[in-house]
Amino acid sequence: MEAIPIVKGEFVLQKFEGKGGWTYVPLPQVKPSEHLPFGWVIVSGRIDDFELVKHKLQPMGNGQLFLSLNATIRKKINKQQGDRVYLKLYADELPAEVPQEVIDCFNDESPLVYQRFRVLPTTQQQFQINWIYAAKTEDKKAERILKLIDQLIET
């Protein structure tokens, strides 16, 4: 069974006013996350023929989110403000529980690390797990796990 996209269709690229203004697609149909900082929603999918992987939808400040398009993406799809793009985006589901690979990393360092993690408030545990799994690469994810281990050791 294929996942259902949270965004699918044609959209017009817009740009924030002023020097250095971002090019973006407003996505009022996507609700901000209650579990990630700033209400981010992490998505993967496609914009035209360009693949997006673990891309953060940003808050506009009015309760809505937008998809930012940096120069690299705009060059790849050959589009700019006012052009139409086709989006098909899926929510990147973050783990609701502590993944076994993280528990194993904690225990490899010391069982005390996992014990210290478990006494954190549930919201703080979820924030840390979301932060780890929001990493765009496996190397970055590993780096974040090690940083959390260091913080837990110092506690």
XYZ file of N, CA and C in Angstrom:
465
model
N 0.842 -1.190 0.000
C 0.000 0.000 0.000
C 0.884 1.248 0.000
N 0.668 2.122 -0.955
C 1.480 3.327 -1.087
C 1.022 4.394 -0.100
N 1.988 5.139 0.431
C 1.669 6.232 1.356
C 0.880 7.318 0.627
N 0.054 8.012 1.369
C -0.752 9.093 0.803
C 0.031 10.399 0.941
N 0.195 11.126 -0.167
C 0.933 12.395 -0.077
C 0.150 13.418 0.749
N 0.886 14.281 1.455
C 0.240 15.362 2.200
C 0.059 16.586 1.310
N 0.820 16.629 0.206
C 0.698 17.694 -0.780
C 0.846 17.059 -2.155
N -0.063 17.413 -3.051
C 0.019 16.912 -4.422
C -0.677 17.917 -5.320
N 0.048 18.435 -6.317
C -0.576 19.354 -7.251
C 0.373 20.409 -7.766
N -0.190 21.334 -8.532
C 0.579 22.441 -9.097
C 0.496 23.654 -8.185
N 1.625 24.334 -8.075
C 1.716 25.511 -7.219
C 2.559 26.562 -7.929
N 2.357 27.827 -7.560
C 3.119 28.932 -8.129
C 4.207 29.339 -7.135
N 5.439 29.469 -7.642
C 6.549 29.902 -6.792
C 6.375 31.373 -6.434
N 6.601 31.682 -5.166
C 6.519 33.055 -4.680
C 7.870 33.433 -4.085
N 8.049 34.707 -3.801
C 9.304 35.170 -3.216
C 9.010 36.211 -2.156
N 9.697 36.078 -1.003
C 9.592 37.094 0.030
C 10.256 38.364 -0.489
N 9.692 39.502 -0.140
C 10.216 40.791 -0.581
C 11.581 41.069 0.028
N 12.341 41.912 -0.651
C 13.610 42.389 -0.127
C 14.801 41.573 -0.590
N 15.969 42.150 -0.371
C 17.210 41.495 -0.755
C 17.377 40.190 0.024
N 17.712 39.131 -0.688
C 17.899 37.837 -0.050
C 16.606 37.136 0.289
N 15.479 37.648 -0.240
C 14.183 37.032 0.036
C 14.105 35.625 -0.525
N 13.556 34.723 0.251
C 13.472 33.318 -0.144
C 12.417 33.111 -1.214
N 12.697 32.168 -2.117
C 11.692 31.681 -3.045
C 11.034 30.497 -2.357
N 9.708 30.419 -2.466
C 8.996 29.421 -1.667
C 7.652 29.067 -2.290
N 7.067 28.007 -1.749
C 5.690 27.622 -2.058
C 4.935 27.610 -0.737
N 3.901 28.464 -0.588
C 3.108 28.413 0.647
C 2.267 27.137 0.656
N 2.181 26.506 1.825
C 1.435 25.253 1.959
C 0.470 25.343 3.142
N -0.583 26.157 3.005
C -1.519 26.340 4.122
C -2.268 25.062 4.492
N -2.295 24.082 3.589
C -3.015 22.835 3.873
C -2.235 21.912 4.818
N -0.953 22.202 5.040
C -0.141 21.378 5.942
C -0.097 22.067 7.303
N -0.476 21.345 8.321
C -0.496 21.894 9.678
C 0.874 21.729 10.345
N 1.313 22.732 11.112
C 2.596 22.624 11.814
C 2.624 21.425 12.768
N 3.813 20.867 12.944
C 4.007 19.735 13.853
C 3.975 20.216 15.294
N 3.407 19.403 16.140
C 3.426 19.694 17.574
C 4.644 19.077 18.244
N 5.404 18.271 17.495
C 6.505 17.515 18.080
C 7.891 18.005 17.686
N 7.967 18.888 16.710
C 9.271 19.377 16.250
C 9.405 20.864 16.548
N 10.646 21.327 16.702
C 10.856 22.749 16.966
C 10.238 23.605 15.859
N 9.724 24.749 16.232
C 9.184 25.749 15.314
C 7.997 25.245 14.486
N 7.469 24.062 14.812
C 6.355 23.521 14.046
C 6.758 22.884 12.729
N 8.078 22.687 12.550
C 8.565 22.093 11.307
C 7.802 20.817 10.983
N 7.641 20.573 9.703
C 7.175 19.290 9.208
C 8.240 18.827 8.238
N 8.716 17.611 8.420
C 9.768 17.090 7.559
C 9.112 16.249 6.475
N 9.492 16.552 5.223
C 8.878 15.881 4.076
C 9.950 15.333 3.135
N 9.539 14.367 2.363
C 10.314 13.884 1.226
C 9.347 13.802 0.061
N 9.889 13.796 -1.137
C 9.034 13.715 -2.314
C 9.712 14.343 -3.503
N 8.899 15.002 -4.335
C 9.419 15.585 -5.561
C 8.848 16.984 -5.781
N 9.685 17.844 -6.359
C 9.241 19.101 -6.935
C 9.667 19.015 -8.386
N 8.704 18.965 -9.283
C 8.949 18.634 -10.680
C 9.721 17.308 -10.722
N 10.904 17.298 -11.320
C 11.689 16.054 -11.398
C 12.803 15.982 -10.364
N 12.809 16.928 -9.420
C 13.870 16.976 -8.413
C 13.391 16.294 -7.140
N 14.208 15.383 -6.625
C 13.848 14.656 -5.407
C 14.238 15.453 -4.166
N 13.291 15.612 -3.272
C 13.527 16.232 -1.971
C 13.616 15.128 -0.927
N 14.627 15.197 -0.077
C 14.802 14.198 0.973
C 14.932 14.920 2.309
N 14.040 14.573 3.231
C 14.063 15.151 4.583
C 14.184 16.672 4.547
N 13.302 17.290 3.823
C 13.273 18.743 3.676
C 12.298 19.307 4.712
N 12.704 20.348 5.420
C 11.857 20.929 6.468
C 10.936 21.993 5.873
N 9.642 21.844 6.126
C 8.704 22.918 5.833
C 8.834 23.923 6.963
N 8.993 25.185 6.612
C 9.279 26.245 7.578
C 8.001 27.005 7.952
N 7.972 27.598 9.150
C 6.816 28.418 9.531
C 6.891 29.802 8.885
N 5.736 30.317 8.472
C 5.669 31.654 7.880
C 5.438 32.723 8.948
N 5.085 32.305 10.158
C 4.817 33.258 11.227
C 3.337 33.561 11.382
N 2.525 32.994 10.494
C 1.083 33.222 10.562
C 0.332 31.904 10.792
N 1.050 30.904 11.294
C 0.446 29.604 11.538
C 0.499 28.680 10.332
N 1.044 29.184 9.221
C 1.155 28.376 8.010
C 2.613 28.015 7.748
N 2.791 26.982 6.932
C 4.126 26.522 6.571
C 4.403 26.802 5.100
N 5.702 26.791 4.755
C 6.072 26.946 3.358
C 7.259 26.039 3.030
N 7.383 25.696 1.759
C 8.501 24.926 1.241
C 9.490 25.913 0.650
N 10.679 26.002 1.250
C 11.703 26.918 0.746
C 12.462 26.243 -0.392
N 12.837 27.049 -1.375
C 13.581 26.534 -2.522
C 14.862 27.333 -2.684
N 15.979 26.707 -2.314
C 17.254 27.402 -2.427
C 17.693 27.456 -3.889
N 18.784 28.166 -4.149
C 19.265 28.356 -5.520
C 19.579 27.025 -6.202
N 20.121 26.062 -5.464
C 20.451 24.759 -6.047
C 19.206 24.083 -6.601
N 18.145 24.071 -5.817
C 16.899 23.446 -6.262
C 16.323 24.218 -7.443
N 16.304 25.551 -7.356
C 15.737 26.359 -8.444
C 16.499 26.142 -9.747
N 17.811 26.002 -9.661
C 18.609 25.749 -10.875
C 18.316 24.373 -11.452
N 18.180 23.380 -10.572
C 17.906 22.008 -11.036
C 16.564 21.913 -11.756
N 15.555 22.636 -11.258
C 14.233 22.562 -11.885
C 14.016 23.686 -12.902
N 14.999 24.599 -12.978
C 14.956 25.713 -13.931
C 13.675 26.552 -13.764
N 13.409 26.944 -12.518
C 12.204 27.723 -12.216
C 12.561 28.887 -11.303
N 11.700 29.907 -11.347
C 11.864 31.081 -10.494
C 10.494 31.623 -10.104
N 10.478 32.725 -9.360
C 9.234 33.334 -8.899
C 8.239 33.462 -10.051
N 6.998 33.077 -9.781
C 5.937 33.189 -10.777
C 5.748 31.930 -11.614
N 6.745 31.040 -11.625
C 6.641 29.794 -12.390
C 5.814 28.775 -11.627
N 5.215 27.866 -12.381
C 4.437 26.768 -11.785
C 5.340 25.561 -11.588
N 5.129 24.877 -10.448
C 5.851 23.634 -10.158
C 4.837 22.577 -9.753
N 5.225 21.328 -9.930
C 4.392 20.223 -9.484
C 5.024 19.637 -8.230
N 4.243 19.551 -7.153
C 4.728 18.999 -5.884
C 4.002 17.707 -5.564
N 4.761 16.762 -5.038
C 4.193 15.551 -4.445
C 5.065 15.265 -3.227
N 4.526 15.577 -2.049
C 5.287 15.495 -0.807
C 4.631 14.532 0.173
N 5.480 13.792 0.869
C 5.038 12.845 1.893
C 5.659 13.249 3.221
N 4.901 13.098 4.292
C 5.447 13.351 5.626
C 6.479 12.275 5.937
N 7.644 12.700 6.399
C 8.651 11.755 6.884
C 8.301 11.459 8.329
N 7.784 10.288 8.552
C 7.351 9.929 9.899
C 8.565 9.715 10.796
N 8.554 10.361 11.924
C 9.620 10.204 12.904
C 9.180 9.168 13.930
N 10.134 8.439 14.480
C 9.754 7.401 15.441
C 9.062 7.973 16.671
N 8.005 7.294 17.106
C 7.275 7.721 18.298
C 7.951 7.188 19.564
N 8.706 6.110 19.434
C 9.413 5.517 20.570
C 10.905 5.586 20.311
N 11.681 5.304 21.336
C 13.129 5.309 21.178
C 13.517 4.103 20.317
N 14.092 4.341 19.132
C 14.477 3.228 18.264
C 15.559 2.367 18.906
N 15.516 1.083 18.605
C 16.471 0.133 19.179
C 17.909 0.524 18.862
N 18.159 1.083 17.673
C 19.533 1.458 17.321
C 20.068 2.542 18.263
N 19.200 3.428 18.721
C 19.623 4.475 19.657
C 19.868 3.866 21.039
N 18.967 2.992 21.468
C 19.153 2.304 22.752
C 20.467 1.534 22.744
N 20.747 0.842 21.637
C 22.003 0.080 21.525
C 23.219 0.994 21.619
N 23.151 2.151 20.966
C 24.266 3.106 21.043
C 24.470 3.593 22.473
N 23.362 3.909 23.148
C 23.459 4.342 24.544
C 24.113 3.252 25.392
N 23.623 2.020 25.258
C 24.128 0.910 26.071
C 25.560 0.525 25.715
N 25.950 0.708 24.444
C 27.340 0.443 24.055
C 28.286 1.380 24.798
N 27.842 2.611 24.986
C 28.664 3.582 25.710
C 28.668 3.242 27.197
N 27.455 3.075 27.750
C 27.307 2.738 29.161
C 25.813 2.606 29.464
N 25.424 1.585 30.215
C 24.003 1.477 30.593
C 23.507 2.729 31.323
N 24.417 3.447 31.964
C 24.053 4.676 32.666
C 23.501 5.723 31.686
N 24.018 5.752 30.462
C 23.564 6.730 29.469
C 22.078 6.518 29.179
N 21.682 5.276 28.938
C 20.272 4.998 28.652
C 19.406 5.297 29.875
N 19.899 4.981 31.061
C 19.145 5.277 32.276
C 18.909 6.783 32.415
N 19.933 7.577 32.117
C 19.785 9.028 32.206
C 18.809 9.553 31.155
N 18.834 8.953 29.984
C 17.895 9.354 28.944
C 16.459 9.070 29.380
N 16.229 7.890 29.973
C 14.872 7.474 30.367
C 14.280 8.345 31.476
N 15.116 9.022 32.278
C 14.573 9.880 33.344
C 14.253 11.289 32.837
N 14.626 11.586 31.600
C 14.241 12.870 31.017
C 12.720 12.889 30.850
N 12.106 14.058 30.905
C 10.667 14.131 30.618
C 10.383 13.566 29.214
N 9.239 12.954 29.055
C 8.875 12.331 27.783
C 8.975 13.316 26.623
N 8.560 14.548 26.846
C 8.629 15.547 25.769
C 10.072 15.823 25.359
N 10.989 15.832 26.334
C 12.409 16.046 26.026
C 12.982 14.839 25.288
N 12.605 13.638 25.693
C 13.050 12.426 24.981
C 12.606 12.488 23.520
N 11.329 12.824 23.305
C 10.798 12.874 21.937
C 11.483 13.965 21.129
N 11.735 15.104 21.750
C 12.448 16.189 21.064
C 13.818 15.698 20.589
N 14.557 15.008 21.464
C 15.887 14.516 21.111
C 15.827 13.477 19.981
N 14.870 12.557 20.059
C 14.732 11.524 19.018
C 14.361 12.192 17.689
N 13.445 13.155 17.727
C 13.081 13.872 16.499
C 14.279 14.598 15.913
N 15.077 15.224 16.773
C 16.268 15.944 16.327
C 17.250 14.981 15.652
N 17.448 13.822 16.236
C 18.353 12.826 15.645
C 17.847 12.383 14.280
N 16.573 12.033 14.203
C 16.027 11.468 12.964
C 15.655 12.510 11.916
N 15.769 13.774 12.251
C 15.578 14.825 11.251
C 16.847 15.038 10.430
N 17.944 14.392 10.819
C 19.206 14.512 10.083
C 19.023 13.982 8.661
N 19.661 14.656 7.715
C 19.487 14.284 6.305
C 20.379 13.122 5.878
N 21.410 12.817 6.647
C 22.301 11.711 6.285
C 22.516 10.806 7.493
N 22.937 9.580 7.218
C 23.245 8.643 8.305
C 24.419 9.148 9.139
N 25.403 9.767 8.488
C 26.553 10.305 9.226
C 26.110 11.401 10.199
N 25.222 12.263 9.736
C 24.732 13.340 10.602
C 23.906 12.761 11.753
N 23.130 11.718 11.465
C 22.342 11.068 12.508
C 23.281 10.484 13.567
N 24.338 9.809 13.136
C 25.310 9.239 14.074
C 25.978 10.342 14.899
N 26.309 11.437 14.243
C 26.932 12.569 14.939
C 25.996 13.115 16.028
N 24.709 13.185 15.735
C 23.743 13.683 16.709
C 23.571 12.710 17.868
N 23.589 11.417 17.592
C 23.505 10.419 18.670
C 24.706 10.577 19.595
N 25.904 10.722 19.020
C 27.113 10.884 19.838
C 27.067 12.168 20.657
N 26.541 13.238 20.074
C 26.429 14.495 20.816
C 25.475 14.332 22.007
N 24.366 13.633 21.784
C 23.425 13.390 22.882
C 24.070 12.518 23.959
N 24.810 11.499 23.553
C 25.516 10.646 24.524
C 26.449 11.494 25.375
N 27.206 12.377 24.730
C 28.134 13.259 25.477
C 27.365 14.117 26.490
N 26.215 14.645 26.073
C 25.420 15.471 26.982
C 24.910 14.647 28.164
N 24.497 13.413 27.888
C 23.981 12.561 28.963
C 25.087 12.128 29.921
N 26.289 11.933 29.420
C 27.424 11.573 30.280
C 27.766 12.721 31.216
N 27.688 13.950 30.689
C 28.044 15.142 31.492
C 26.984 15.467 32.549
N 25.795 14.925 32.408
C 24.694 15.230 33.341
C 24.986 14.723 34.734
